[in-house]
Amino acid sequence: MQKIITEYQIPTGDFRQVKYVGAIKDRVDDGNSVPVWTVDEKSPFYEQIGAKPIENWAEVLIDVADPDSAETLARLKQAVEARLVQQLG
């Protein structure tokens, strides 16, 4: 499953079963999103979540003005990880 959100939806989003977060512009998913955050079996978040096989997890694309900006990507990653910490306690 794939979902497109805005940066402002991160604080209320559910990222507990998300395997990939990417950045896109103008809500266009052409398959070339810029990676923001991923979870793998070595991630501490995977250890905390680990409920179902990672292949079944969702992907989230965040619509931003400049998906190629290092500053934007860092800000998005920090926001996603902060939300995960909040959700996982």
mmCIF file of C-alpha atoms in Angstrom:
data_model
loop_
_atom_site.group_PDB
_atom_site.id
_atom_site.type_symbol
_atom_site.label_atom_id
_atom_site.label_comp_id
_atom_site.label_asym_id
_atom_site.label_seq_id
_atom_site.Cartn_x
_atom_site.Cartn_y
_atom_site.Cartn_z
ATOM 1 C CA MET A 1 0.000 0.000 0.000
ATOM 2 C CA GLN A 2 1.191 3.508 -0.771
ATOM 3 C CA LYS A 3 -0.008 6.798 0.667
ATOM 4 C CA ILE A 4 0.821 10.404 -0.262
ATOM 5 C CA ILE A 5 0.818 12.953 2.559
ATOM 6 C CA THR A 6 2.079 16.467 3.216
ATOM 7 C CA GLU A 7 4.851 17.356 5.623
ATOM 8 C CA TYR A 8 2.259 18.783 7.993
ATOM 9 C CA GLN A 9 0.600 15.379 8.346
ATOM 10 C CA ILE A 10 3.710 13.684 9.734
ATOM 11 C CA PRO A 11 2.971 14.530 13.407
ATOM 12 C CA THR A 12 -0.376 12.717 13.202
ATOM 13 C CA GLY A 13 0.595 9.940 10.787
ATOM 14 C CA ASP A 14 0.906 6.268 11.660
ATOM 15 C CA PHE A 15 4.393 5.107 10.715
ATOM 16 C CA ARG A 16 4.446 1.871 12.717
ATOM 17 C CA GLN A 17 4.069 -0.348 9.657
ATOM 18 C CA VAL A 18 5.889 1.842 7.125
ATOM 19 C CA LYS A 19 8.923 0.401 5.378
ATOM 20 C CA TYR A 20 9.799 3.358 3.134
ATOM 21 C CA VAL A 21 9.272 7.109 3.223
ATOM 22 C CA GLY A 22 10.119 9.133 0.134
ATOM 23 C CA ALA A 23 9.863 12.741 -0.966
ATOM 24 C CA ILE A 24 8.030 13.833 -4.112
ATOM 25 C CA LYS A 25 6.900 17.108 -5.656
ATOM 26 C CA ASP A 26 3.417 18.120 -6.793
ATOM 27 C CA ARG A 27 1.919 14.785 -5.668
ATOM 28 C CA VAL A 28 3.547 13.080 -8.662
ATOM 29 C CA ASP A 29 4.796 9.561 -8.065
ATOM 30 C CA ASP A 30 6.805 8.623 -11.113
ATOM 31 C CA GLY A 31 8.708 5.892 -9.289
ATOM 32 C CA ASN A 32 11.669 8.174 -8.609
ATOM 33 C CA SER A 33 10.927 9.468 -5.138
ATOM 34 C CA VAL A 34 13.894 10.655 -3.098
ATOM 35 C CA PRO A 35 14.468 8.340 -0.126
ATOM 36 C CA VAL A 36 13.870 9.971 3.246
ATOM 37 C CA TRP A 37 13.728 7.009 5.608
ATOM 38 C CA THR A 38 13.617 3.233 5.381
ATOM 39 C CA VAL A 39 13.334 0.440 7.880
ATOM 40 C CA ASP A 40 15.175 -2.820 7.605
ATOM 41 C CA GLU A 41 15.642 -5.813 9.877
ATOM 42 C CA LYS A 42 18.673 -4.158 11.547
ATOM 43 C CA SER A 43 16.783 -1.003 12.501
ATOM 44 C CA PRO A 44 15.867 -0.475 16.157
ATOM 45 C CA PHE A 45 12.406 0.541 14.947
ATOM 46 C CA TYR A 46 12.000 -2.821 13.214
ATOM 47 C CA GLU A 47 12.889 -4.581 16.445
ATOM 48 C CA GLN A 48 10.226 -2.595 18.310
ATOM 49 C CA ILE A 49 7.551 -3.036 15.650
ATOM 50 C CA GLY A 50 8.356 -6.385 14.021
ATOM 51 C CA ALA A 51 4.744 -7.598 13.925
ATOM 52 C CA LYS A 52 4.397 -8.701 10.322
ATOM 53 C CA PRO A 53 6.793 -9.448 7.485
ATOM 54 C CA ILE A 54 8.330 -6.228 6.200
ATOM 55 C CA GLU A 55 7.129 -7.010 2.671
ATOM 56 C CA ASN A 56 3.548 -6.281 3.801
ATOM 57 C CA TRP A 57 4.317 -2.845 5.192
ATOM 58 C CA ALA A 58 3.211 0.419 3.573
ATOM 59 C CA GLU A 59 5.133 3.121 1.752
ATOM 60 C CA VAL A 60 4.554 6.821 2.424
ATOM 61 C CA LEU A 61 5.416 9.590 -0.010
ATOM 62 C CA ILE A 62 5.643 13.121 1.341
ATOM 63 C CA ASP A 63 4.761 15.953 -1.018
ATOM 64 C CA VAL A 64 7.241 18.824 -0.582
ATOM 65 C CA ALA A 65 8.341 21.825 -2.639
ATOM 66 C CA ASP A 66 11.970 20.675 -3.051
ATOM 67 C CA PRO A 67 12.467 16.922 -2.625
ATOM 68 C CA ASP A 68 16.126 17.202 -3.662
ATOM 69 C CA SER A 69 17.078 19.598 -0.850
ATOM 70 C CA ALA A 70 19.363 18.013 1.760
ATOM 71 C CA GLU A 71 17.841 20.328 4.383
ATOM 72 C CA THR A 72 14.310 19.216 3.489
ATOM 73 C CA LEU A 73 15.261 15.527 3.555
ATOM 74 C CA ALA A 74 16.950 15.878 6.951
ATOM 75 C CA ARG A 75 13.920 17.712 8.356
ATOM 76 C CA LEU A 76 11.535 15.045 7.048
ATOM 77 C CA LYS A 77 13.653 12.197 8.413
ATOM 78 C CA GLN A 78 13.828 13.839 11.828
ATOM 79 C CA ALA A 79 10.055 14.361 11.859
ATOM 80 C CA VAL A 80 9.319 10.743 10.847
ATOM 81 C CA GLU A 81 11.689 9.338 13.480
ATOM 82 C CA ALA A 82 10.249 11.656 16.141
ATOM 83 C CA ARG A 83 6.761 10.421 15.295
ATOM 84 C CA LEU A 84 7.899 6.789 15.505
ATOM 85 C CA VAL A 85 9.482 7.396 18.900
ATOM 86 C CA GLN A 86 6.225 9.007 20.019
ATOM 87 C CA GLN A 87 4.144 6.100 18.715
ATOM 88 C CA LEU A 88 6.379 3.372 20.111
ATOM 89 C CA GLY A 89 6.830 5.011 23.485
#
